[in-house]
mmCIF file with all atom_site columns, C-alpha atoms in Angstrom:
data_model
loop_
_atom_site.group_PDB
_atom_site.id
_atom_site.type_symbol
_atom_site.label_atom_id
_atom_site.label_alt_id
_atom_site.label_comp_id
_atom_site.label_asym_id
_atom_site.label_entity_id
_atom_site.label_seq_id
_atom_site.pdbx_PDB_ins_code
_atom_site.Cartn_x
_atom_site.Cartn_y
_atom_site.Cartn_z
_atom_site.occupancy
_atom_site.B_iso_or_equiv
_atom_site.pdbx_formal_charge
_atom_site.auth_seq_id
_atom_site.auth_comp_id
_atom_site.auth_asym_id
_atom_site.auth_atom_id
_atom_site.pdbx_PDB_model_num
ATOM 1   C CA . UNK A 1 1   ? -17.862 7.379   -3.045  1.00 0.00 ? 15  UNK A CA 1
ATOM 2   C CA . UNK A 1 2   ? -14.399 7.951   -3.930  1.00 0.00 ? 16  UNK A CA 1
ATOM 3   C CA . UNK A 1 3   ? -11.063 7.000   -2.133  1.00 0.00 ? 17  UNK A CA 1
ATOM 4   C CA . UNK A 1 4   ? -9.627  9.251   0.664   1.00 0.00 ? 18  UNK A CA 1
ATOM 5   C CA . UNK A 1 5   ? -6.563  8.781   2.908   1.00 0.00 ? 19  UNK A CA 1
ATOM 6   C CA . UNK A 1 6   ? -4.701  10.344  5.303   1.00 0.00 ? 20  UNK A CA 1
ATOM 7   C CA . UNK A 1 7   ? -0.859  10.546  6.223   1.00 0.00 ? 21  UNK A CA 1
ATOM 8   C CA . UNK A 1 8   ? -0.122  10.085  9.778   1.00 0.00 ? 22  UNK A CA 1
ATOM 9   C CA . UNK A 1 9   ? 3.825   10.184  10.517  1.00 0.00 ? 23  UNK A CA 1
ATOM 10  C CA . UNK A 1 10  ? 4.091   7.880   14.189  1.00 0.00 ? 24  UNK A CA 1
ATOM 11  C CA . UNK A 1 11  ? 7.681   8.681   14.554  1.00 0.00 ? 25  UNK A CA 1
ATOM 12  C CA . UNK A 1 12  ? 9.384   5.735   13.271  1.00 0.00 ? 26  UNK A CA 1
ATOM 13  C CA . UNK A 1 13  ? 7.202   5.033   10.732  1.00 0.00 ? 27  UNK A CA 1
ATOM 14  C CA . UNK A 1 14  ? 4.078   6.513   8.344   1.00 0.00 ? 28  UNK A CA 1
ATOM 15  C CA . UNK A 1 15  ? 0.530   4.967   9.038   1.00 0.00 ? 29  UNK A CA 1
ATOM 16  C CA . UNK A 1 16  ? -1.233  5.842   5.586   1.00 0.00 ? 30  UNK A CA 1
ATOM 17  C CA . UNK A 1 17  ? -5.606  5.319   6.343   1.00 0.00 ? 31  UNK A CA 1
ATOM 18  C CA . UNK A 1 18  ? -7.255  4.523   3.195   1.00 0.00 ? 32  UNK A CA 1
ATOM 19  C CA . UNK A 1 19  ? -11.139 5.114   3.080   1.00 0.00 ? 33  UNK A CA 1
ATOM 20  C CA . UNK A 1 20  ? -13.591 4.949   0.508   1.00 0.00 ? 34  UNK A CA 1
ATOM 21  C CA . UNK A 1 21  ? -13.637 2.903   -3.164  1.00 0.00 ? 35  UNK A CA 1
ATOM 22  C CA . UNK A 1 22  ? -10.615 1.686   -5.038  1.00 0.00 ? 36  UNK A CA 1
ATOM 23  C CA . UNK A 1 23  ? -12.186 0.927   -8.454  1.00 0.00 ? 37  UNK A CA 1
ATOM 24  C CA . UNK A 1 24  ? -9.488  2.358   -10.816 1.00 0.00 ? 38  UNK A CA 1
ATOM 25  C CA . UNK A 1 25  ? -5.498  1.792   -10.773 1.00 0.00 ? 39  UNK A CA 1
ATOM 26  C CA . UNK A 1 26  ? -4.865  5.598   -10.694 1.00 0.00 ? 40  UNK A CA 1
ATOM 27  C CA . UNK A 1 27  ? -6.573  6.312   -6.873  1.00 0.00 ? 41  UNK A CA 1
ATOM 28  C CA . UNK A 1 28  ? -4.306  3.750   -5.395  1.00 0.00 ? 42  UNK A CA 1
ATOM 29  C CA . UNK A 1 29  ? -1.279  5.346   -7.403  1.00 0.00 ? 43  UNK A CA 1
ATOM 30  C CA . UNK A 1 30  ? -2.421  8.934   -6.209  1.00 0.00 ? 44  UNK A CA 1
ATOM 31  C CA . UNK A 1 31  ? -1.937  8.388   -2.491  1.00 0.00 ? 45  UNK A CA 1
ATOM 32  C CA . UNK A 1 32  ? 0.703   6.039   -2.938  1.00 0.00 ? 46  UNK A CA 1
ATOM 33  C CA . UNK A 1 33  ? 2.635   9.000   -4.565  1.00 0.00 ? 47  UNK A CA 1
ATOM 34  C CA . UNK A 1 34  ? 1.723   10.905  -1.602  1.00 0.00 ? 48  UNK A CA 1
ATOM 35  C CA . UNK A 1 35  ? 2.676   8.745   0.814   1.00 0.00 ? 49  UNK A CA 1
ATOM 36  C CA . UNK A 1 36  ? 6.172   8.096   -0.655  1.00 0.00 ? 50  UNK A CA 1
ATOM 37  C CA . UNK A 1 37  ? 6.617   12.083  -0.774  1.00 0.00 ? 51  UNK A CA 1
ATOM 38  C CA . UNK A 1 38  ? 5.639   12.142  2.350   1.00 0.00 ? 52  UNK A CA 1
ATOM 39  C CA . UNK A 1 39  ? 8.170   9.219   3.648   1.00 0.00 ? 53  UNK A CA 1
ATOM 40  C CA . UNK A 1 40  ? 10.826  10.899  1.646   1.00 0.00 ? 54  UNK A CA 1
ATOM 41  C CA . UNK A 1 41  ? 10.015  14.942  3.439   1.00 0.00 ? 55  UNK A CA 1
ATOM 42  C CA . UNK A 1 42  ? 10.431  12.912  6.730   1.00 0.00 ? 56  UNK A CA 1
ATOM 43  C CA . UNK A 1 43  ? 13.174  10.490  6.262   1.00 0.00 ? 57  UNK A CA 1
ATOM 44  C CA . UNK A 1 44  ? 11.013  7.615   6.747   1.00 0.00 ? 58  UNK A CA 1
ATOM 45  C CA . UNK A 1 45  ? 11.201  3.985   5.087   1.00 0.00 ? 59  UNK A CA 1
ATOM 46  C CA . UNK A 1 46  ? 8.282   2.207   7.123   1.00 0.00 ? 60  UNK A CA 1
ATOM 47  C CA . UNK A 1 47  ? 5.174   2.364   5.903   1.00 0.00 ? 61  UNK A CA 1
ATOM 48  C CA . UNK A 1 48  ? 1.891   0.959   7.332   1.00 0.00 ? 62  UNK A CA 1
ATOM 49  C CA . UNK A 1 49  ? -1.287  1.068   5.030   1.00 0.00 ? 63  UNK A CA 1
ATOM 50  C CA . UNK A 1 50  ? -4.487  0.535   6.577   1.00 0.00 ? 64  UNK A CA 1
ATOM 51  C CA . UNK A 1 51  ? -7.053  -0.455  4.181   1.00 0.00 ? 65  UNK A CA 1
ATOM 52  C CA . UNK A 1 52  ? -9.198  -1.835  6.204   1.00 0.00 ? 66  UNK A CA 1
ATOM 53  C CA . UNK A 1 53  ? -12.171 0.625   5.879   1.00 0.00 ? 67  UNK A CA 1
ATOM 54  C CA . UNK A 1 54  ? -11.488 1.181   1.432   1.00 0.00 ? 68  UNK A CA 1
ATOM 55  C CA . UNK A 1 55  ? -13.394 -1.227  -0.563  1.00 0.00 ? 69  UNK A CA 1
ATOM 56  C CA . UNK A 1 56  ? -10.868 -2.614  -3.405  1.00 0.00 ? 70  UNK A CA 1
ATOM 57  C CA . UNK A 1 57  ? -13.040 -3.150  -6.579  1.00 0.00 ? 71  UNK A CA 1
ATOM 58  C CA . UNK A 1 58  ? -9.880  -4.164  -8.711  1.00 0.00 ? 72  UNK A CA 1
ATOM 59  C CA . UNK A 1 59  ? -10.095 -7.418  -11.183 1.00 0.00 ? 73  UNK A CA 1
ATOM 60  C CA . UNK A 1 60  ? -6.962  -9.717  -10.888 1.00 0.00 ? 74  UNK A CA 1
ATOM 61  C CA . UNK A 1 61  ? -6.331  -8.122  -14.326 1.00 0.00 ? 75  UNK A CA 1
ATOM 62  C CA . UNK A 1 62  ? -6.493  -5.026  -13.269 1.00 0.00 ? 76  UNK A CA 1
ATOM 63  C CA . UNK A 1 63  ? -4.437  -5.433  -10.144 1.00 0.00 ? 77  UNK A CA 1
ATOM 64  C CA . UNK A 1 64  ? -2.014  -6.615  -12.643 1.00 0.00 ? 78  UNK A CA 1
ATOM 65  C CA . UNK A 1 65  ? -2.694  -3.476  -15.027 1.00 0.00 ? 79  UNK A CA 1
ATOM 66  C CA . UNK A 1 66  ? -2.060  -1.720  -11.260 1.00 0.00 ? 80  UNK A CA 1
ATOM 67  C CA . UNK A 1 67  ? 1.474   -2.847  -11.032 1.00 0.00 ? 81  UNK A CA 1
ATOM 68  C CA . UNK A 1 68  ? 2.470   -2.106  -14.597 1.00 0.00 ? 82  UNK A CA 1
ATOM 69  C CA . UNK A 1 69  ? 0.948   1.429   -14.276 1.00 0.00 ? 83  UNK A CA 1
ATOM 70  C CA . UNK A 1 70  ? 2.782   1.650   -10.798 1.00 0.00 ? 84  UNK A CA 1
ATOM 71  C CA . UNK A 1 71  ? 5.748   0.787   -12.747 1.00 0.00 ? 85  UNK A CA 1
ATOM 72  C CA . UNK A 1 72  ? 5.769   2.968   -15.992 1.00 0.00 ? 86  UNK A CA 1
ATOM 73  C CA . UNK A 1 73  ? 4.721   5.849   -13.674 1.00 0.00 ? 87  UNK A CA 1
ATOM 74  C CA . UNK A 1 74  ? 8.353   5.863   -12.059 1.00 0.00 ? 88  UNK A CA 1
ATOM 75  C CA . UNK A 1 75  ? 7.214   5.426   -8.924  1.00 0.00 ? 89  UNK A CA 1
ATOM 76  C CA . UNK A 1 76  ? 10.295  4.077   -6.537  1.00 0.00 ? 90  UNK A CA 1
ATOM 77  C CA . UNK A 1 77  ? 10.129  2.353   -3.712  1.00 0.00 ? 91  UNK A CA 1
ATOM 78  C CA . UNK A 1 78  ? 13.680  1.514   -3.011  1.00 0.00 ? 92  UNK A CA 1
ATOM 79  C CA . UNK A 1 79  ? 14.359  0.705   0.656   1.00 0.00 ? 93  UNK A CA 1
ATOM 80  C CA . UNK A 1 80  ? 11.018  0.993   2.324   1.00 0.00 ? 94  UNK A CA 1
ATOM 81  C CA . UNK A 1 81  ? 9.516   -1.210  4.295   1.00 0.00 ? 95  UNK A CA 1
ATOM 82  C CA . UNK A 1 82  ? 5.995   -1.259  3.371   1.00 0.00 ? 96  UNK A CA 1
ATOM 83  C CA . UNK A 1 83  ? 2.962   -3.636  5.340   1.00 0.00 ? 97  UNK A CA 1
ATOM 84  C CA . UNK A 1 84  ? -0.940  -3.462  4.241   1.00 0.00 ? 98  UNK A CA 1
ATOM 85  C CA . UNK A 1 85  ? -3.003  -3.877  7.034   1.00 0.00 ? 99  UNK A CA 1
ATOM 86  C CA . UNK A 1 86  ? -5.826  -5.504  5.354   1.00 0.00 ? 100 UNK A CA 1
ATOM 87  C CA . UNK A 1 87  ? -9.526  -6.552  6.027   1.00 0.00 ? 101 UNK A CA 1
ATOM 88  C CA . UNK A 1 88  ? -9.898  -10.828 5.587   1.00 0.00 ? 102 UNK A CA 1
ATOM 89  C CA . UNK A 1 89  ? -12.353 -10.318 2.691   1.00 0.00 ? 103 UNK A CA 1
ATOM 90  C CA . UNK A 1 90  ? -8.972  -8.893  0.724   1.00 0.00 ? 104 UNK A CA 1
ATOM 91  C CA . UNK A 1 91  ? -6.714  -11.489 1.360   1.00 0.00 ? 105 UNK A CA 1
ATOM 92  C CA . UNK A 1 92  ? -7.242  -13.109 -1.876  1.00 0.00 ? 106 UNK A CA 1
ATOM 93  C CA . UNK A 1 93  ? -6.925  -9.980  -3.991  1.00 0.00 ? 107 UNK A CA 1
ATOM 94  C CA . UNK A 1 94  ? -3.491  -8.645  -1.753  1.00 0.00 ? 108 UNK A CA 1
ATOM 95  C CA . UNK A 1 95  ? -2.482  -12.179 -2.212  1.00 0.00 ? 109 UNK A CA 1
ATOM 96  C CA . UNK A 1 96  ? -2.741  -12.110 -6.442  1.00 0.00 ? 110 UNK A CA 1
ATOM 97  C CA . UNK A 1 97  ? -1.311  -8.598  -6.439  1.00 0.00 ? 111 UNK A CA 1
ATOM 98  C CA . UNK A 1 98  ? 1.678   -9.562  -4.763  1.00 0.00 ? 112 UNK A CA 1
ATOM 99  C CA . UNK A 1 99  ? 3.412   -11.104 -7.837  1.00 0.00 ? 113 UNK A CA 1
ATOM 100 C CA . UNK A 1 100 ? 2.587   -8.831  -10.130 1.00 0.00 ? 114 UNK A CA 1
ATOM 101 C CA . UNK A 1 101 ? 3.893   -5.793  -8.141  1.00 0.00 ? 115 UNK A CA 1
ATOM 102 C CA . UNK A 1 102 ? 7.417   -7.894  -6.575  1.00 0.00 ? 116 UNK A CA 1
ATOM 103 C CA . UNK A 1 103 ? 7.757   -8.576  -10.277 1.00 0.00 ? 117 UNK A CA 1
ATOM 104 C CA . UNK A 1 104 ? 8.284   -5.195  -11.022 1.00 0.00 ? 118 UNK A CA 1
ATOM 105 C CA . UNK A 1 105 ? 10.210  -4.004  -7.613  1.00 0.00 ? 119 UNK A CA 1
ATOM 106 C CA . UNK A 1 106 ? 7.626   -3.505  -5.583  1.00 0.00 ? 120 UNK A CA 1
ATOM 107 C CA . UNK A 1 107 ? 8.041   -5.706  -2.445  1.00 0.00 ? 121 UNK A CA 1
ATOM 108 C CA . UNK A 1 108 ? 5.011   -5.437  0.592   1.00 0.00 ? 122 UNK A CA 1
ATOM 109 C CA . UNK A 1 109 ? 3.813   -7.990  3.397   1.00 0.00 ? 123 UNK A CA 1
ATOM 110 C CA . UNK A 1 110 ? -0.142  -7.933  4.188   1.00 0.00 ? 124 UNK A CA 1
ATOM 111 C CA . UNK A 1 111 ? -1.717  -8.657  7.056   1.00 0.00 ? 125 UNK A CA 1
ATOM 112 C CA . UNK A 1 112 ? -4.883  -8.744  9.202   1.00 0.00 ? 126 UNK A CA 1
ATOM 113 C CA . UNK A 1 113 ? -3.688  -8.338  12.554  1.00 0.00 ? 127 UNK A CA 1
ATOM 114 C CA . UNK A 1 114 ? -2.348  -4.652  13.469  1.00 0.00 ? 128 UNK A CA 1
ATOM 115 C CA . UNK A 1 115 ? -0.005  -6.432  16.196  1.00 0.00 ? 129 UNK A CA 1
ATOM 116 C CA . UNK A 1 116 ? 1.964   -8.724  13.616  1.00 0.00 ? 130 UNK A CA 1
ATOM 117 C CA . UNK A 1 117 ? 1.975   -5.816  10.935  1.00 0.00 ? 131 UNK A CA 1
ATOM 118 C CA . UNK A 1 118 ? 3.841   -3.641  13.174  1.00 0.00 ? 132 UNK A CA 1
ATOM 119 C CA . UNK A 1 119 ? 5.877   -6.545  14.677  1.00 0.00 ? 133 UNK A CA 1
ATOM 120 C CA . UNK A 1 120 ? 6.870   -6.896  10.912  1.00 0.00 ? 134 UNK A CA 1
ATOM 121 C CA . UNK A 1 121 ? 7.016   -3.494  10.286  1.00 0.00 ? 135 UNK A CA 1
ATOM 122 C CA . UNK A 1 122 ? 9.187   -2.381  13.026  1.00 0.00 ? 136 UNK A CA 1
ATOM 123 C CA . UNK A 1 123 ? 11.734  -5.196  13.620  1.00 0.00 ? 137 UNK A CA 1
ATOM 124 C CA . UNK A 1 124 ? 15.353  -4.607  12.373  1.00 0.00 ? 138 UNK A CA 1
#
């Protein structure tokens, strides 16, 4: 099974669903391209990422490889406000890709509760 996603714009901010496998760095850069086209079309700089129902099957080195790739790709995401609503069995993995990705501009929170990721999400 591959990854699938879809772009939901909730007024004040994008919910992005992710589905299906993660198991290479360039199907979480495909719909994060997509989603930041998407935030840009609408004028939108909150994003909420569900990944709650995708299975991540990323190494810590490849999460790493992830944000490099992210990176080189010139993928910007200057401004937005970006939360990963995430399932408890990813904690660990969200929490060793965070590094890696602030390190090269890309700044999320992740959570497991809905409620506090759009309490984060939303607050000015």
């Amino acid at each position: 099974m591959s990854v699938s996603y879809s772009i939901d714009n909730m007024g004040d901010h994008l919910c992005v669903t992710v589905q299906g496998v993660i198991s290479k760095k360039d199907d979480a850069l495909e719909f994060g391209i997509s989603f930041r086209q998407k935030a840009e079309e609408l004028g939108l700089k909150r994003i909420l990422i569900d990944c709650r129902q995708a299975r991540i099957e990323l190494s810590y080195f490849e999460s790493v490889q992830l944000a490099k790739h992210i990176e080189s790709s010139g993928f910007i995401f200057q401004g937005n406000r970006i939360a990963h609503l995430i399932a408890p069995e990813q904690v660990r993995l969200f929490a060793d890709y965070k590094t890696p990705a602030a390190n090269r501009g890309f700044f999320f929170e992740f959570f497991t509760d809905q409620d506090k990721a759009l309490a984060w999400l939303l607050k000015d």
